[in-house]
Every structure is written in C-alpha cells, then in structure tokens.
Amino acid sequence: MFKEDDPRKCTAIKLIRFKLANKTKKTNYRSLILDPFAKKILSPVDKHVKSITAIDCSWNKINPVSIKRFIGMHRKLPPLYAGNPVNYSKLNKLTTVEAIAAALFILGDVKNGKIIMSKFKWGHSFIELNYNLLNDYSKSKSPKEINDIVNEYGIIV
C-alpha cells in the first residue's frame, strides 16, 4: 500500500477491513503479482499460484521500478473496463479490488471474485461490463488465446 489515494475511497483498505485481504510487505516466488508493466499476461495456466498480490497505488503515480521489487510471478491483466465511479468504462483503469476480482475470475475462482465485488455498491458494474470478457478469458488455454480474444473483441490497447 503506497497510500497515494484518498483513504475513504481506497478499495484495498476496505478489503482489509472486511478481512478479505491482508496487508503485506513480503511476497514469495509462488505469489502472483498484478503488474501492469509485466511482459506476461495472466491466464488460467497460472492457477497454481499461492496468493494474489495487488500493489495499491495511484494510476497517476505508478512506477514500474516500485513494482519490480516484489518477488513473484509478475503478470498483467488482459484488457478490462473499470466499473468504479471514478473511471467508469475506461479501459484498464481498475481499482485494486477490480484487479484482484479480475484475477480471481480468470483463474476460475468466480465465487470469491463476486464476494469481494459485493462489498462495493458499484461492484456489480464491473462484473456486468466485463462479464463476457472474463468468461472468455477464464476459458482460455494460454496467453496467446487471451490475445486472440482481445483481437476478436476488437479491443485496441
């Protein structure tokens, strides 16, 4: 947690308060690090992860160097639309909770993805906006198939 955002709007703080996430400073090689600068894209082949780590920081201040210091498997999410009120419908401008939920959906843990999104009054918007994408991403067999899905939807990144 880089504490760069308004604490009243911070989705990571809310997840911790509901005991749906833990604050951590340490990761291990089996941790999935959600990293928008990663070369590899998250896909269901990454199901073997031990934990998911999201770096809670501002989109305006995000720095690749600060994320690289975390040990683990760095993966970027495939394109998704924000459901949060600040960046509604903007491509790849997700909150921390949206990023974690997306990873859970893609890795096949739809139940927990829905649980964490249910804690936010706008959580349903994220799921509705991305329902087909998340469903298709979760059925993919490889990162290449994820790229094929992106092209099929005509998403320009």
mmCIF file of C-alpha atoms in Angstrom:
data_model
loop_
_atom_site.group_PDB
_atom_site.id
_atom_site.type_symbol
_atom_site.label_atom_id
_atom_site.label_comp_id
_atom_site.label_asym_id
_atom_site.label_seq_id
_atom_site.Cartn_x
_atom_site.Cartn_y
_atom_site.Cartn_z
ATOM 1 C CA MET A 1 0.000 0.000 0.000
ATOM 2 C CA PHE A 2 1.625 3.181 -1.201
ATOM 3 C CA LYS A 3 -1.069 5.368 0.437
ATOM 4 C CA GLU A 4 -1.311 7.645 -2.584
ATOM 5 C CA ASP A 5 -5.108 7.751 -2.811
ATOM 6 C CA ASP A 6 -7.900 9.119 -0.665
ATOM 7 C CA PRO A 7 -8.201 6.568 2.203
ATOM 8 C CA ARG A 8 -12.006 6.918 2.123
ATOM 9 C CA LYS A 9 -12.047 5.680 -1.472
ATOM 10 C CA CYS A 10 -9.297 3.092 -1.164
ATOM 11 C CA THR A 11 -10.680 -0.324 -2.110
ATOM 12 C CA ALA A 12 -7.674 -2.137 -0.595
ATOM 13 C CA ILE A 13 -8.349 -0.644 2.836
ATOM 14 C CA LYS A 14 -11.966 -1.768 2.617
ATOM 15 C CA LEU A 15 -10.934 -5.323 1.674
ATOM 16 C CA ILE A 16 -8.582 -5.447 4.655
ATOM 17 C CA ARG A 17 -11.292 -4.089 6.958
ATOM 18 C CA PHE A 18 -13.666 -6.862 5.802
ATOM 19 C CA LYS A 19 -10.842 -9.418 6.311
ATOM 20 C CA LEU A 20 -10.931 -10.314 2.616
ATOM 21 C CA ALA A 21 -7.285 -9.309 2.107
ATOM 22 C CA ASN A 22 -4.113 -8.917 4.122
ATOM 23 C CA LYS A 23 -1.657 -6.073 4.092
ATOM 24 C CA THR A 24 1.791 -7.426 3.293
ATOM 25 C CA LYS A 25 5.290 -6.206 2.614
ATOM 26 C CA LYS A 26 6.667 -9.586 1.658
ATOM 27 C CA THR A 27 5.860 -11.945 -1.206
ATOM 28 C CA ASN A 28 7.344 -15.220 -2.376
ATOM 29 C CA TYR A 29 8.117 -16.817 -5.713
ATOM 30 C CA ARG A 30 4.673 -18.500 -5.852
ATOM 31 C CA SER A 31 2.816 -15.213 -5.392
ATOM 32 C CA LEU A 32 1.048 -13.719 -8.373
ATOM 33 C CA ILE A 33 1.989 -10.033 -8.588
ATOM 34 C CA LEU A 34 -0.541 -7.990 -10.556
ATOM 35 C CA ASP A 35 1.787 -5.760 -12.526
ATOM 36 C CA PRO A 36 0.543 -3.571 -15.408
ATOM 37 C CA PHE A 37 4.135 -3.406 -16.724
ATOM 38 C CA ALA A 38 4.690 -7.193 -16.804
ATOM 39 C CA LYS A 39 5.603 -8.820 -20.088
ATOM 40 C CA LYS A 40 3.426 -11.892 -19.453
ATOM 41 C CA ILE A 41 -0.350 -11.781 -19.396
ATOM 42 C CA LEU A 42 -2.432 -13.558 -16.750
ATOM 43 C CA SER A 43 -4.279 -16.646 -17.977
ATOM 44 C CA PRO A 44 -5.753 -19.808 -16.454
ATOM 45 C CA VAL A 45 -2.373 -21.559 -16.849
ATOM 46 C CA ASP A 46 -1.342 -19.544 -13.762
ATOM 47 C CA LYS A 47 -3.855 -21.351 -11.494
ATOM 48 C CA HIS A 48 -1.049 -22.833 -9.401
ATOM 49 C CA VAL A 49 -0.379 -19.511 -7.629
ATOM 50 C CA LYS A 50 -0.252 -19.451 -3.855
ATOM 51 C CA SER A 51 -1.566 -15.907 -3.447
ATOM 52 C CA ILE A 52 -2.501 -12.784 -5.384
ATOM 53 C CA THR A 53 -0.719 -9.543 -4.605
ATOM 54 C CA ALA A 54 -2.047 -6.231 -5.867
ATOM 55 C CA ILE A 55 0.015 -3.101 -5.458
ATOM 56 C CA ASP A 56 -2.283 -0.378 -4.142
ATOM 57 C CA CYS A 57 -1.092 2.862 -5.710
ATOM 58 C CA SER A 58 -2.339 5.771 -7.795
ATOM 59 C CA TRP A 59 -2.644 5.369 -11.564
ATOM 60 C CA ASN A 60 -1.165 8.851 -11.885
ATOM 61 C CA LYS A 61 1.965 7.932 -9.913
ATOM 62 C CA ILE A 62 2.523 4.279 -10.782
ATOM 63 C CA ASN A 63 6.165 3.408 -11.337
ATOM 64 C CA PRO A 64 7.491 0.162 -12.875
ATOM 65 C CA VAL A 65 10.528 0.181 -10.594
ATOM 66 C CA SER A 66 8.460 0.178 -7.392
ATOM 67 C CA ILE A 67 6.529 -2.899 -8.547
ATOM 68 C CA LYS A 68 9.574 -4.897 -9.728
ATOM 69 C CA ARG A 69 10.926 -5.128 -6.180
ATOM 70 C CA PHE A 70 8.166 -7.608 -5.254
ATOM 71 C CA ILE A 71 9.206 -11.241 -5.616
ATOM 72 C CA GLY A 72 6.819 -13.490 -7.502
ATOM 73 C CA MET A 73 5.242 -14.154 -10.871
ATOM 74 C CA HIS A 74 4.550 -10.768 -12.423
ATOM 75 C CA ARG A 75 1.507 -10.810 -14.689
ATOM 76 C CA LYS A 76 -0.554 -8.087 -16.296
ATOM 77 C CA LEU A 77 -4.292 -8.397 -16.625
ATOM 78 C CA PRO A 78 -5.826 -8.625 -20.072
ATOM 79 C CA PRO A 79 -7.869 -5.579 -21.105
ATOM 80 C CA LEU A 80 -10.899 -4.901 -18.901
ATOM 81 C CA TYR A 81 -13.251 -1.982 -18.318
ATOM 82 C CA ALA A 82 -13.444 -0.186 -14.985
ATOM 83 C CA GLY A 83 -16.759 -0.344 -13.157
ATOM 84 C CA ASN A 84 -15.754 2.122 -10.449
ATOM 85 C CA PRO A 85 -17.395 5.576 -10.451
ATOM 86 C CA VAL A 86 -14.130 7.497 -10.999
ATOM 87 C CA ASN A 87 -13.005 5.658 -14.146
ATOM 88 C CA TYR A 88 -16.279 4.053 -15.250
ATOM 89 C CA SER A 89 -15.955 2.240 -18.573
ATOM 90 C CA LYS A 90 -12.326 3.304 -19.085
ATOM 91 C CA LEU A 91 -10.073 0.552 -20.336
ATOM 92 C CA ASN A 92 -7.532 -0.749 -17.794
ATOM 93 C CA LYS A 93 -8.178 1.929 -15.125
ATOM 94 C CA LEU A 94 -9.139 -0.601 -12.459
ATOM 95 C CA THR A 95 -9.208 -0.179 -8.709
ATOM 96 C CA THR A 96 -7.287 -2.630 -6.551
ATOM 97 C CA VAL A 97 -10.428 -4.649 -5.834
ATOM 98 C CA GLU A 98 -11.334 -4.800 -9.529
ATOM 99 C CA ALA A 99 -7.842 -6.083 -10.380
ATOM 100 C CA ILE A 100 -7.990 -8.765 -7.691
ATOM 101 C CA ALA A 101 -11.521 -9.790 -8.689
ATOM 102 C CA ALA A 102 -10.472 -9.995 -12.344
ATOM 103 C CA ALA A 103 -7.549 -12.250 -11.434
ATOM 104 C CA LEU A 104 -9.844 -14.466 -9.368
ATOM 105 C CA PHE A 105 -12.353 -14.742 -12.241
ATOM 106 C CA ILE A 106 -9.650 -15.539 -14.801
ATOM 107 C CA LEU A 107 -8.111 -18.161 -12.513
ATOM 108 C CA GLY A 108 -11.519 -19.805 -12.064
ATOM 109 C CA ASP A 109 -12.477 -18.551 -8.592
ATOM 110 C CA VAL A 110 -15.683 -16.765 -9.608
ATOM 111 C CA LYS A 111 -17.248 -17.201 -6.165
ATOM 112 C CA ASN A 112 -14.565 -15.190 -4.354
ATOM 113 C CA GLY A 113 -14.407 -12.661 -7.191
ATOM 114 C CA LYS A 114 -18.110 -11.970 -6.699
ATOM 115 C CA ILE A 115 -17.772 -11.871 -2.900
ATOM 116 C CA ILE A 116 -15.130 -9.153 -2.918
ATOM 117 C CA MET A 117 -17.001 -7.101 -5.521
ATOM 118 C CA SER A 118 -20.226 -7.358 -3.476
ATOM 119 C CA LYS A 119 -18.660 -5.131 -0.795
ATOM 120 C CA PHE A 120 -18.853 -2.152 -3.169
ATOM 121 C CA LYS A 121 -22.145 -0.623 -4.302
ATOM 122 C CA TRP A 122 -20.722 -0.292 -7.813
ATOM 123 C CA GLY A 123 -19.196 -3.801 -7.790
ATOM 124 C CA HIS A 124 -21.920 -5.229 -9.999
ATOM 125 C CA SER A 125 -20.992 -2.677 -12.692
ATOM 126 C CA PHE A 126 -17.502 -4.134 -13.050
ATOM 127 C CA ILE A 127 -18.882 -7.661 -13.400
ATOM 128 C CA GLU A 128 -21.594 -6.585 -15.877
ATOM 129 C CA LEU A 129 -19.209 -4.545 -18.049
ATOM 130 C CA ASN A 130 -16.697 -7.385 -18.250
ATOM 131 C CA TYR A 131 -18.887 -10.484 -17.939
ATOM 132 C CA ASN A 132 -18.248 -11.842 -21.448
ATOM 133 C CA LEU A 133 -14.565 -10.923 -21.438
ATOM 134 C CA LEU A 134 -13.935 -12.508 -18.026
ATOM 135 C CA ASN A 135 -15.853 -15.613 -19.039
ATOM 136 C CA ASP A 136 -13.873 -15.972 -22.258
ATOM 137 C CA TYR A 137 -10.536 -15.207 -20.566
ATOM 138 C CA SER A 138 -11.238 -17.859 -17.914
ATOM 139 C CA LYS A 139 -11.783 -20.494 -20.619
ATOM 140 C CA SER A 140 -8.564 -19.733 -22.467
ATOM 141 C CA LYS A 141 -5.777 -22.287 -22.567
ATOM 142 C CA SER A 142 -2.849 -19.895 -22.971
ATOM 143 C CA PRO A 143 -1.797 -16.247 -23.011
ATOM 144 C CA LYS A 144 -1.875 -16.465 -26.835
ATOM 145 C CA GLU A 145 -5.568 -17.365 -26.669
ATOM 146 C CA ILE A 146 -6.115 -14.325 -24.416
ATOM 147 C CA ASN A 147 -4.578 -12.149 -27.155
ATOM 148 C CA ASP A 148 -6.837 -13.824 -29.728
ATOM 149 C CA ILE A 149 -9.867 -12.989 -27.552
ATOM 150 C CA VAL A 150 -8.756 -9.351 -27.288
ATOM 151 C CA ASN A 151 -8.451 -9.182 -31.079
ATOM 152 C CA GLU A 152 -11.812 -10.915 -31.526
ATOM 153 C CA TYR A 153 -13.497 -8.263 -29.366
ATOM 154 C CA GLY A 154 -11.703 -5.544 -31.311
ATOM 155 C CA ILE A 155 -10.155 -4.017 -28.196
ATOM 156 C CA ILE A 156 -7.383 -1.585 -29.024
ATOM 157 C CA VAL A 157 -4.889 -1.341 -26.192
#
